[in-house]
Amino acid sequence: MLIAHLSDPHVRPEGVLYQGVVDSNAQFAAAIAQVKALDPPPELVLLTGDLVDHGQADEYVMLLRMLGALDMPVLAIPGNHDEREVFRRAFVGKPWLPAEGPFDYVVGDCGAVRVVALDVTLPGQHHGVVSEEAAAWLDGVLAAEPARPTIVMMHQPPFATSIPYMDPYDCREGHRLAAIVARHPQVERILCGHVHRVMQMRFGGTVLCTAPSTTTAIALQLRADAKPASYIEPPAMLLHHWLEGRGLVSHFIPIGTFPGPYPFA
């Protein structure tokens, strides 16, 4: 099973630049074209939050217009830049969409890997939290299919990145998530967005990784006094490949056209 993983496109209304600098819509359109060009094609696309920049209805109109080019199912979860009820209205009719409350849901009919969406965002806040209620829900969901390979997707990652201007906006109470995942070894990955960079670490006995943004890269600055900064680096995505008997391998794919292919490996 192939799963394409895009994050943080920060789609804007037509003709409006992200932060007045970057054409995030063009970048996301290029990412979608890259997904469509994959051979074999992925069975599923995951979007781990910050689908739009200001949570505006016209931004979601643009987002859905671009997602319409995809031929495979798309699962999405809101980030701190999404407006929850506008997000819900935009995706109304999708079988995975909860009618109310947190955007916690389970999809198990798209292939061998089961996907569990865990909504850790807080309305009006940039940080997230694993609440006791969310933790109990996740524990029950994972216990229901203990032998099924599973991905948990969320927006804010539950660890300190050591980037000083990002860590105040992480997902708090991550110890609750770690304790639950440690009890359920079928969890192959925890997939996050938010930090606009690829990071990975062991977490709760599994592997946690964050996806790059299709728009900008947050600067990797580890000094405690570093000031917020971003770069227009090549946008990128992740591709997660599940094989029975091997498990899940995650690939980093830059988005764009590059010299090659050359006849060597």
Short mmCIF file of C-alpha atoms in Angstrom, two decimals:
data_model
loop_
_atom_site.label_atom_id
_atom_site.label_comp_id
_atom_site.label_asym_id
_atom_site.label_seq_id
_atom_site.Cartn_x
_atom_site.Cartn_y
_atom_site.Cartn_z
CA MET A 1 0.00 0.00 0.00
CA LEU A 2 1.28 3.44 -0.98
CA ILE A 3 0.25 6.50 1.02
CA ALA A 4 1.18 10.02 -0.11
CA HIS A 5 1.59 12.47 2.78
CA LEU A 6 1.30 16.22 2.19
CA SER A 7 1.20 18.88 4.88
CA ASP A 8 0.88 22.56 5.60
CA PRO A 9 0.01 23.88 2.14
CA HIS A 10 -1.39 27.14 3.61
CA VAL A 11 -3.66 27.66 0.61
CA ARG A 12 -4.75 31.27 0.05
CA PRO A 13 -7.56 32.84 -1.96
CA GLU A 14 -6.91 32.95 -5.68
CA GLY A 15 -4.16 35.44 -6.52
CA VAL A 16 -3.04 36.00 -2.91
CA LEU A 17 0.48 35.10 -1.79
CA TYR A 18 1.30 33.33 1.47
CA GLN A 19 2.88 35.90 3.81
CA GLY A 20 2.92 38.23 0.80
CA VAL A 21 5.90 36.32 -0.57
CA VAL A 22 5.17 32.73 -1.69
CA ASP A 23 2.62 31.40 -4.18
CA SER A 24 1.48 28.61 -1.88
CA ASN A 25 -1.33 27.67 -4.28
CA ALA A 26 1.09 27.05 -7.13
CA GLN A 27 3.33 25.04 -4.80
CA PHE A 28 0.41 22.88 -3.69
CA ALA A 29 -0.76 22.39 -7.27
CA ALA A 30 2.74 21.18 -8.13
CA ALA A 31 2.60 18.75 -5.19
CA ILE A 32 -0.71 17.38 -6.40
CA ALA A 33 0.73 16.95 -9.90
CA GLN A 34 3.67 15.06 -8.36
CA VAL A 35 1.26 12.73 -6.55
CA LYS A 36 -0.63 12.11 -9.79
CA ALA A 37 2.64 11.30 -11.58
CA LEU A 38 3.67 8.60 -9.11
CA ASP A 39 3.87 5.15 -10.69
CA PRO A 40 2.32 3.08 -9.23
CA PRO A 41 -0.16 5.62 -7.88
CA PRO A 42 -0.81 5.84 -4.14
CA GLU A 43 -4.02 4.38 -2.81
CA LEU A 44 -4.47 7.22 -0.33
CA VAL A 45 -3.43 10.83 0.34
CA LEU A 46 -3.05 12.21 3.87
CA LEU A 47 -3.13 15.93 4.70
CA THR A 48 -1.86 16.66 8.22
CA GLY A 49 -3.20 20.13 8.81
CA ASP A 50 -2.85 23.82 8.01
CA LEU A 51 -4.64 23.16 4.77
CA VAL A 52 -5.36 26.89 4.44
CA ASP A 53 -3.74 29.93 6.00
CA HIS A 54 -6.51 32.02 7.59
CA GLY A 55 -9.42 29.58 7.82
CA GLN A 56 -11.46 31.54 5.27
CA ALA A 57 -14.21 30.03 3.15
CA ASP A 58 -12.65 31.25 -0.11
CA GLU A 59 -9.39 29.53 0.84
CA TYR A 60 -11.23 26.22 1.22
CA VAL A 61 -12.91 26.79 -2.14
CA MET A 62 -9.46 27.04 -3.70
CA LEU A 63 -8.22 24.00 -1.75
CA LEU A 64 -11.10 21.78 -2.86
CA ARG A 65 -10.69 22.92 -6.44
CA MET A 66 -7.09 21.69 -6.39
CA LEU A 67 -7.86 18.47 -4.52
CA GLY A 68 -10.42 17.68 -7.21
CA ALA A 69 -7.55 16.73 -9.51
CA LEU A 70 -6.76 13.67 -7.36
CA ASP A 71 -8.23 10.29 -8.28
CA MET A 72 -7.67 8.61 -4.91
CA PRO A 73 -9.25 9.17 -1.47
CA VAL A 74 -7.98 12.10 0.59
CA LEU A 75 -8.05 12.14 4.40
CA ALA A 76 -7.52 15.48 6.14
CA ILE A 77 -7.18 16.80 9.64
CA PRO A 78 -7.21 20.47 10.69
CA GLY A 79 -4.21 22.40 11.93
CA ASN A 80 -3.94 25.55 13.97
CA HIS A 81 -4.44 27.73 10.87
CA ASP A 82 -7.67 25.97 9.92
CA GLU A 83 -11.02 27.23 11.20
CA ARG A 84 -12.80 24.16 12.49
CA GLU A 85 -16.38 24.77 11.39
CA VAL A 86 -15.39 26.22 8.02
CA PHE A 87 -13.21 23.12 7.56
CA ARG A 88 -16.21 20.93 8.46
CA ARG A 89 -18.46 22.68 5.97
CA ALA A 90 -15.82 22.40 3.25
CA PHE A 91 -15.56 18.62 3.62
CA VAL A 92 -19.24 17.94 4.31
CA GLY A 93 -20.35 14.66 2.76
CA LYS A 94 -17.01 12.92 3.20
CA PRO A 95 -17.61 9.57 4.93
CA TRP A 96 -14.77 10.13 7.38
CA LEU A 97 -15.92 13.56 8.55
CA PRO A 98 -17.35 13.71 12.10
CA ALA A 99 -20.63 15.62 12.19
CA GLU A 100 -19.59 17.50 15.32
CA GLY A 101 -16.89 17.73 17.95
CA PRO A 102 -13.20 16.89 17.45
CA PHE A 103 -12.01 15.62 14.09
CA ASP A 104 -11.16 12.17 15.46
CA TYR A 105 -11.97 9.33 13.06
CA VAL A 106 -10.85 5.96 11.73
CA VAL A 107 -10.56 4.79 8.12
CA GLY A 108 -9.82 1.15 7.45
CA ASP A 109 -11.21 0.47 3.98
CA CYS A 110 -8.55 2.06 1.77
CA GLY A 111 -5.97 -0.73 1.94
CA ALA A 112 -3.92 -2.84 4.31
CA VAL A 113 -3.05 0.05 6.63
CA ARG A 114 -5.65 1.51 8.97
CA VAL A 115 -5.52 5.30 9.50
CA VAL A 116 -6.52 6.90 12.79
CA ALA A 117 -6.91 10.70 12.78
CA LEU A 118 -6.30 12.29 16.17
CA ASP A 119 -7.37 15.93 16.42
CA VAL A 120 -5.11 17.67 18.94
CA THR A 121 -5.79 21.24 17.82
CA LEU A 122 -7.38 23.82 20.11
CA PRO A 123 -9.66 26.49 18.64
CA GLY A 124 -7.98 29.88 18.77
CA GLN A 125 -4.63 28.46 19.90
CA HIS A 126 -1.47 27.53 18.02
CA HIS A 127 -0.42 24.72 20.34
CA GLY A 128 -2.20 21.39 20.67
CA VAL A 129 -2.94 18.97 23.49
CA VAL A 130 -3.65 15.26 23.92
CA SER A 131 -6.62 15.46 26.26
CA GLU A 132 -7.67 12.65 28.58
CA GLU A 133 -10.79 12.17 26.46
CA ALA A 134 -8.82 11.94 23.22
CA ALA A 135 -6.36 9.53 24.82
CA ALA A 136 -9.17 7.25 26.01
CA TRP A 137 -10.80 7.34 22.56
CA LEU A 138 -7.51 6.44 20.86
CA ASP A 139 -6.84 3.60 23.29
CA GLY A 140 -10.22 2.08 22.52
CA VAL A 141 -9.82 2.47 18.76
CA LEU A 142 -6.40 0.81 18.77
CA ALA A 143 -7.59 -2.01 21.02
CA ALA A 144 -10.38 -2.82 18.55
CA GLU A 145 -7.94 -4.06 15.86
CA PRO A 146 -4.71 -5.08 17.58
CA ALA A 147 -3.31 -6.98 14.59
CA ARG A 148 -4.00 -4.33 11.94
CA PRO A 149 -1.04 -2.15 10.84
CA THR A 150 -2.00 1.39 11.78
CA ILE A 151 -0.94 4.97 11.19
CA VAL A 152 -1.92 7.72 13.65
CA MET A 153 -1.99 11.17 12.05
CA MET A 154 -2.14 14.47 13.92
CA HIS A 155 -1.04 18.07 13.39
CA GLN A 156 1.26 19.38 16.13
CA PRO A 157 4.05 16.93 17.05
CA PRO A 158 4.19 15.90 20.73
CA PHE A 159 7.89 16.56 21.32
CA ALA A 160 10.34 19.43 21.68
CA THR A 161 12.11 20.18 18.40
CA SER A 162 14.71 22.50 20.04
CA ILE A 163 13.70 25.22 17.57
CA PRO A 164 12.88 27.94 20.12
CA TYR A 165 10.14 29.69 18.19
CA MET A 166 8.31 26.41 17.43
CA ASP A 167 8.33 24.58 20.74
CA PRO A 168 5.78 26.85 22.51
CA TYR A 169 3.33 25.64 19.84
CA ASP A 170 3.89 21.88 20.13
CA CYS A 171 1.34 19.28 21.26
CA ARG A 172 1.24 19.15 25.04
CA GLU A 173 0.58 16.12 27.25
CA GLY A 174 2.37 13.94 24.74
CA HIS A 175 3.13 11.46 27.53
CA ARG A 176 -0.50 10.33 27.30
CA LEU A 177 -0.05 9.50 23.64
CA ALA A 178 3.28 7.77 24.23
CA ALA A 179 1.80 5.54 26.94
CA ILE A 180 -1.08 4.45 24.72
CA VAL A 181 1.02 3.79 21.64
CA ALA A 182 3.45 1.74 23.74
CA ARG A 183 0.56 -0.63 24.52
CA HIS A 184 -0.33 -1.06 20.84
CA PRO A 185 2.63 -2.28 18.77
CA GLN A 186 0.57 -2.33 15.56
CA VAL A 187 1.11 1.45 15.30
CA GLU A 188 3.67 1.69 12.50
CA ARG A 189 3.95 5.48 12.40
CA ILE A 190 2.75 8.64 14.04
CA LEU A 191 2.57 11.26 11.27
CA CYS A 192 2.53 14.99 12.00
CA GLY A 193 2.83 18.32 10.22
CA HIS A 194 3.08 21.84 11.68
CA VAL A 195 6.88 22.26 11.87
CA HIS A 196 7.44 22.59 8.08
CA ARG A 197 10.42 20.23 8.30
CA VAL A 198 11.15 16.51 8.22
CA MET A 199 12.00 15.23 11.70
CA GLN A 200 11.86 11.73 13.10
CA MET A 201 12.35 10.08 16.43
CA ARG A 202 11.36 7.03 18.46
CA PHE A 203 8.19 7.75 20.39
CA GLY A 204 6.15 5.37 22.49
CA GLY A 205 7.97 2.42 20.96
CA THR A 206 7.16 3.38 17.38
CA VAL A 207 8.50 5.92 14.85
CA LEU A 208 7.17 9.48 14.76
CA CYS A 209 7.89 11.63 11.72
CA THR A 210 6.87 15.09 10.61
CA ALA A 211 6.24 16.07 7.02
CA PRO A 212 7.73 19.01 5.17
CA SER A 213 5.46 21.82 4.05
CA THR A 214 4.62 22.19 0.39
CA THR A 215 5.08 25.95 0.88
CA THR A 216 8.04 27.06 3.03
CA ALA A 217 10.62 25.50 5.36
CA ILE A 218 10.90 26.81 8.91
CA ALA A 219 14.55 27.55 9.57
CA LEU A 220 16.43 24.92 11.54
CA GLN A 221 17.98 27.15 14.20
CA LEU A 222 18.86 25.50 17.51
CA ARG A 223 20.22 28.47 19.47
CA ALA A 224 17.95 29.39 22.35
CA ASP A 225 17.93 33.06 21.24
CA ALA A 226 17.24 32.37 17.55
CA LYS A 227 14.60 34.56 15.92
CA PRO A 228 11.75 33.18 13.81
CA ALA A 229 12.75 32.59 10.20
CA SER A 230 11.71 30.57 7.15
CA TYR A 231 13.21 29.76 3.77
CA ILE A 232 11.73 29.10 0.36
CA GLU A 233 13.35 25.70 -0.01
CA PRO A 234 12.21 23.14 -2.59
CA PRO A 235 8.80 21.90 -1.45
CA ALA A 236 8.52 18.21 -0.62
CA MET A 237 6.26 15.39 0.48
CA LEU A 238 6.52 11.97 2.09
CA LEU A 239 5.53 8.63 0.60
CA HIS A 240 4.84 5.75 2.99
CA HIS A 241 5.10 2.25 1.50
CA TRP A 242 3.63 -0.73 3.36
CA LEU A 243 4.54 -4.31 2.42
CA GLU A 244 3.29 -7.40 4.23
CA GLY A 245 6.15 -9.08 6.09
CA ARG A 246 8.37 -5.99 5.93
CA GLY A 247 6.39 -3.13 7.39
CA LEU A 248 6.30 0.56 6.55
CA VAL A 249 9.10 2.46 4.80
CA SER A 250 8.86 6.26 4.53
CA HIS A 251 10.41 8.12 1.58
CA PHE A 252 11.19 11.85 1.19
CA ILE A 253 10.27 13.21 -2.26
CA PRO A 254 11.22 16.73 -3.37
CA ILE A 255 8.60 18.35 -5.56
CA GLY A 256 9.75 19.68 -8.90
CA THR A 257 11.55 18.78 -12.11
CA PHE A 258 15.20 17.80 -11.80
CA PRO A 259 17.96 16.65 -14.22
CA GLY A 260 17.73 12.96 -15.12
CA PRO A 261 17.06 10.14 -15.26
CA TYR A 262 20.60 9.00 -15.99
CA PRO A 263 21.41 5.36 -16.89
CA PHE A 264 23.14 4.45 -13.61
CA ALA A 265 22.18 3.75 -10.03
#
